[in-house]
Tab-separated table of C-alpha atoms in Angstrom:
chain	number	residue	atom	x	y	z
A	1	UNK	CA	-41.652	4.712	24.781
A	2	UNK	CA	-44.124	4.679	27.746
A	3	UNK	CA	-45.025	8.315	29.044
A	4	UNK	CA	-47.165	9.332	32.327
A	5	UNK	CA	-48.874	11.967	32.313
A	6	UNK	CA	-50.132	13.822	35.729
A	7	UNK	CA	-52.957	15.843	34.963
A	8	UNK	CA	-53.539	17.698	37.997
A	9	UNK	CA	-49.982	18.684	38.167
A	10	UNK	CA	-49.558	19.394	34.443
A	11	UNK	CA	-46.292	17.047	33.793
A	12	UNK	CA	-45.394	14.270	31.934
A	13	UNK	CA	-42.569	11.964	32.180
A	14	UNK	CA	-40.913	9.208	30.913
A	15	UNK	CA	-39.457	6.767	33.719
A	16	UNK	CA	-38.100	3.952	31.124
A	17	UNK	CA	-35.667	5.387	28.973
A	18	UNK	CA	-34.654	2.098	27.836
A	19	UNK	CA	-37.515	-0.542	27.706
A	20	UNK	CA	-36.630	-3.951	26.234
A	21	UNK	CA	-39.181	-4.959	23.819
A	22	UNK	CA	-42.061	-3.445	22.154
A	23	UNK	CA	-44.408	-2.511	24.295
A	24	UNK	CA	-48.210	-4.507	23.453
A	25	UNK	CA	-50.002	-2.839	26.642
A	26	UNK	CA	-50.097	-0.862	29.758
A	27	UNK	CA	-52.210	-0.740	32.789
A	28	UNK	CA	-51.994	1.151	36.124
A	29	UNK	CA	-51.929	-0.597	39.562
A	30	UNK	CA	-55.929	-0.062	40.934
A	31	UNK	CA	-54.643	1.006	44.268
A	32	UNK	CA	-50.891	1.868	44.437
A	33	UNK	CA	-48.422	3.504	42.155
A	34	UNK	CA	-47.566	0.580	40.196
A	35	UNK	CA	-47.550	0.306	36.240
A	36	UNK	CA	-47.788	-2.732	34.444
A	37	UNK	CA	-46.067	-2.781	31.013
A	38	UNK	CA	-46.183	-5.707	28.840
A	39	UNK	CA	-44.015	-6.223	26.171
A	40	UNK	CA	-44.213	-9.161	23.595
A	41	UNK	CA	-43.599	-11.755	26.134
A	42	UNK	CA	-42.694	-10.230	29.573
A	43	UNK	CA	-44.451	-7.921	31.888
A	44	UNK	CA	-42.558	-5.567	34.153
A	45	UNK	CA	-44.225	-4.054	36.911
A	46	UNK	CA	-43.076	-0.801	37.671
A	47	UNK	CA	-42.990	1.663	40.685
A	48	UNK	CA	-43.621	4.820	40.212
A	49	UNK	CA	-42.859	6.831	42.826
A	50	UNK	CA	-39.583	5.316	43.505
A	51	UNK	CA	-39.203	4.667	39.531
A	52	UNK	CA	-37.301	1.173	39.555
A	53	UNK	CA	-38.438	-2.242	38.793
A	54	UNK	CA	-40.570	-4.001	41.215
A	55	UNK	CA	-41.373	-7.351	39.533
A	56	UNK	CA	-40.861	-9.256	36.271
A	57	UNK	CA	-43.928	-11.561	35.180
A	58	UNK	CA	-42.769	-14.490	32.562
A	59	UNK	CA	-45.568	-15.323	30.599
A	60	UNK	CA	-44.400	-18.123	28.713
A	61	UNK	CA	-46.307	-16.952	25.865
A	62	UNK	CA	-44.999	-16.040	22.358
A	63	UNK	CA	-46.683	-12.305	21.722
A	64	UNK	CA	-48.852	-11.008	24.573
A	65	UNK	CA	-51.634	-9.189	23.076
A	66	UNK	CA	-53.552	-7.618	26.173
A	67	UNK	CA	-53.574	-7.436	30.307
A	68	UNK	CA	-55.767	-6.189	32.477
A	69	UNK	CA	-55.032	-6.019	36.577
A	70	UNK	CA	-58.254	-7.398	38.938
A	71	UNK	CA	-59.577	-5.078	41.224
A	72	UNK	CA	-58.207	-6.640	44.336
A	73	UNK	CA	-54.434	-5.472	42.248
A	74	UNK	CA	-53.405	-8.885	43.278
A	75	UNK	CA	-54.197	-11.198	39.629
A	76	UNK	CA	-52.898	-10.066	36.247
A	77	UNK	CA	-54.997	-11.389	33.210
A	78	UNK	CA	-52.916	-11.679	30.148
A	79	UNK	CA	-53.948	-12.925	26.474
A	80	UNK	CA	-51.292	-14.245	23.849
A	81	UNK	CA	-51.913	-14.529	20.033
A	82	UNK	CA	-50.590	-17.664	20.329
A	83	UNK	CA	-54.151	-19.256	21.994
A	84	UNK	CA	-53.709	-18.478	25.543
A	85	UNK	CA	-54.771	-16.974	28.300
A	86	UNK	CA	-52.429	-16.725	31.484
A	87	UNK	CA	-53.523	-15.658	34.897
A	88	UNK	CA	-50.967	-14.672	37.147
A	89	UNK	CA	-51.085	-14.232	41.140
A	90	UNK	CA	-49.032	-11.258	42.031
A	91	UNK	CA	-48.476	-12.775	46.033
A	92	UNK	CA	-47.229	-15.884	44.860
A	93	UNK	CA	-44.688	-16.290	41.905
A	94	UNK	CA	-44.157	-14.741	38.748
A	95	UNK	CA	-44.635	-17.676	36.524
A	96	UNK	CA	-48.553	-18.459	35.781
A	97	UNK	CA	-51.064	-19.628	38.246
A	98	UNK	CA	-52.743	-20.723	35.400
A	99	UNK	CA	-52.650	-21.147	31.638
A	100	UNK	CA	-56.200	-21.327	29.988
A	101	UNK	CA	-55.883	-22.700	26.482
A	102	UNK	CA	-59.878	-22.635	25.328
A	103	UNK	CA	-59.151	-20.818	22.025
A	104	UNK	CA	-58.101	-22.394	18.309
A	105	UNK	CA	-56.870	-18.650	17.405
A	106	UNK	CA	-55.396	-15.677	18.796
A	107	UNK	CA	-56.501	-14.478	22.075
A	108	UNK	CA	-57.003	-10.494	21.054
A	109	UNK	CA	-58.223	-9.766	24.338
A	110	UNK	CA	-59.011	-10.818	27.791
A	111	UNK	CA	-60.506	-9.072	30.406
A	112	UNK	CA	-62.026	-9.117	34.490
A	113	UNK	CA	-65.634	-7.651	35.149
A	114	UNK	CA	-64.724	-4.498	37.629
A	115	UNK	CA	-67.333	-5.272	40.272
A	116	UNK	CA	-68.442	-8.633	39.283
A	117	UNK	CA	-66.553	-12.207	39.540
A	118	UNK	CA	-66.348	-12.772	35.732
A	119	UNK	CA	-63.560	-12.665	33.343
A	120	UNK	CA	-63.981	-12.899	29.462
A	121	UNK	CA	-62.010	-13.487	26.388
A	122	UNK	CA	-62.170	-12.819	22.919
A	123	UNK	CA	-60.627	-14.638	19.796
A	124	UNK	CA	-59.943	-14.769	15.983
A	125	UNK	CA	-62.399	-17.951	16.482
A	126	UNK	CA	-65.038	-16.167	16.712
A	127	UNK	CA	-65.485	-17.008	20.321
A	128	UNK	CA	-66.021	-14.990	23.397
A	129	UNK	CA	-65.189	-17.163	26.278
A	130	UNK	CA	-67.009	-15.665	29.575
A	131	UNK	CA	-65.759	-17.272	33.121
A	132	UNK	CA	-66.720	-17.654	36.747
A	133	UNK	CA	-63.627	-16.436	38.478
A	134	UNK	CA	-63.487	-16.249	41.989
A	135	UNK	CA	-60.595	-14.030	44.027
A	136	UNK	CA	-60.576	-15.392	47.926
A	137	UNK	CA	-59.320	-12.790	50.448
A	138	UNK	CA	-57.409	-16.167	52.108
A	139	UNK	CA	-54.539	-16.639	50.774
A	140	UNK	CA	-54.704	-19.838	51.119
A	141	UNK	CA	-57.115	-20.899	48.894
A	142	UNK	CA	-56.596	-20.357	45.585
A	143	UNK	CA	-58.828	-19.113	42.874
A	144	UNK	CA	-61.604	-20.569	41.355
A	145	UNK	CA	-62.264	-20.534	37.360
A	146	UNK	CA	-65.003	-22.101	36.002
A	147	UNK	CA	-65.932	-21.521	32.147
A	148	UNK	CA	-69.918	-20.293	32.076
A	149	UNK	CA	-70.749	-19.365	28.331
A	150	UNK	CA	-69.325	-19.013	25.195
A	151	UNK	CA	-69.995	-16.178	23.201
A	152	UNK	CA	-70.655	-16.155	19.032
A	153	UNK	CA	-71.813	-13.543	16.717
A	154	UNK	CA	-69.309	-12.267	14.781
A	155	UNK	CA	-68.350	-13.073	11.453
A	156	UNK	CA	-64.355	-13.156	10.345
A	157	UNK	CA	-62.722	-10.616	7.973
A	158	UNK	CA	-60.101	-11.655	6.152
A	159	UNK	CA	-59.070	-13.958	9.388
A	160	UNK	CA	-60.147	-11.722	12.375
A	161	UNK	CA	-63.299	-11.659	14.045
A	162	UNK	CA	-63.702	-10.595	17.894
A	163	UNK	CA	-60.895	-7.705	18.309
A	164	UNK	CA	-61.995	-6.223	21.328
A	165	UNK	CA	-64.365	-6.779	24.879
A	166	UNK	CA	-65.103	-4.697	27.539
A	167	UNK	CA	-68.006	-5.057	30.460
A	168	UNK	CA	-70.366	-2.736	31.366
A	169	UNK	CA	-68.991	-0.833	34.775
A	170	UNK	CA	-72.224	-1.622	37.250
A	171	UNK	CA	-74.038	-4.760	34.934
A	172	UNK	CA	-73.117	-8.127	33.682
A	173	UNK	CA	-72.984	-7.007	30.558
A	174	UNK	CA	-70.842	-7.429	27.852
A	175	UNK	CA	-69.860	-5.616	24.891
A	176	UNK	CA	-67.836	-7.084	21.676
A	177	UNK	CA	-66.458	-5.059	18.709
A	178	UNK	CA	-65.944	-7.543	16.441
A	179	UNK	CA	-63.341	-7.048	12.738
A	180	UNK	CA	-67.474	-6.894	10.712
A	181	UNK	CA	-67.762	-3.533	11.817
A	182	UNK	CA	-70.509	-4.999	14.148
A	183	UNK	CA	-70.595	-3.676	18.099
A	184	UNK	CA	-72.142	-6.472	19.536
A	185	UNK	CA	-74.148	-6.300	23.391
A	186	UNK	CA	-74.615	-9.679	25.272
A	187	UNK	CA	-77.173	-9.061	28.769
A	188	UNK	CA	-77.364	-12.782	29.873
A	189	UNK	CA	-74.588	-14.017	30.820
């Protein structure tokens, strides 16, 4: 079950009572009152206010195992343990813009930079996967992905290595917490 919690009001509540799936992850909408829920192979994207279904993303992908919404609120970033990574353009479809298939294991996690144009994804491979991605205000054009570094350091445990990434808020910096135990913080990217 997925419950919202308003903290300056002091409420909680639970607008699905019946969600198909197991839910993987959750992320809220950065500017309106939307909620992404992703299950093991959809996402729904919910309105809150109104509390109804506003949009059904099909991922094509086996078991989603992360998603993260760009700032703009207009690209979902999802990561599959089945190798992918599938970027989705809200304004356009809801099938993938594009599916990135860099990885020979899981994708754990995949993530945008909050002020910067990178994106970065981590993998049982002991790769992180770091990514020029550029969001045009013309909707016209569409976004450009280019593939800058890849990232090593971590060794595997008992067949997982990079579980987690996250960048710093202000810096192009990334952090990995990898399945050694080892928290892992990569400046030059």
């Amino acid at each position: 079950a997925v419950t919202v919690h308003q903290v300056s009001r002091a409420r909680s509540q639970q607008p699905f009572r019946k969600l198909k799936g197991l839910v993987q992850a959750v992320r809220f909408h950065p500017s309106k009152p939307f909620l992404f829920v992703a299950t093991q192979q959809h996402v729904r994207v919910y309105h809150l206010l109104e509390q109804k279904l506003v949009k059904k993303l099909l991922s094509g992908a086996s078991w989603i195992s992360s998603i993260d919404v760009h700032r703009t609120g207009d690209h979902v970033l999802l990561s599959s343990y089945d190798r992918r990574v599938v970027w989705f353009d809200l304004d356009f479809a809801s099938t993938p813009y594009k599916t990135l298939r860099y990885h020979t294991r899981a994708v754990r996690c995949a993530m945008y930079h909050p002020r910067y144009p990178l994106m970065a994804s981590a993998s049982d491979d002991g790769t992180v996967h770091v990514f020029h991605c550029t969001v045009y205000d013309d909707l016209m054009r569409n976004p450009l992905i280019v593939p800058l570094k890849i990232l090593r350091g971590h060794d595997a445990v008992r067949g997982l290595t990079v579980l987690d990434v996250a960048f710093h808020p202000r810096q192009p910096w990334l952090l990995t917490a990898g399945a050694d135990g080892a928290v892992l913080l990569f400046q030059n990217i």
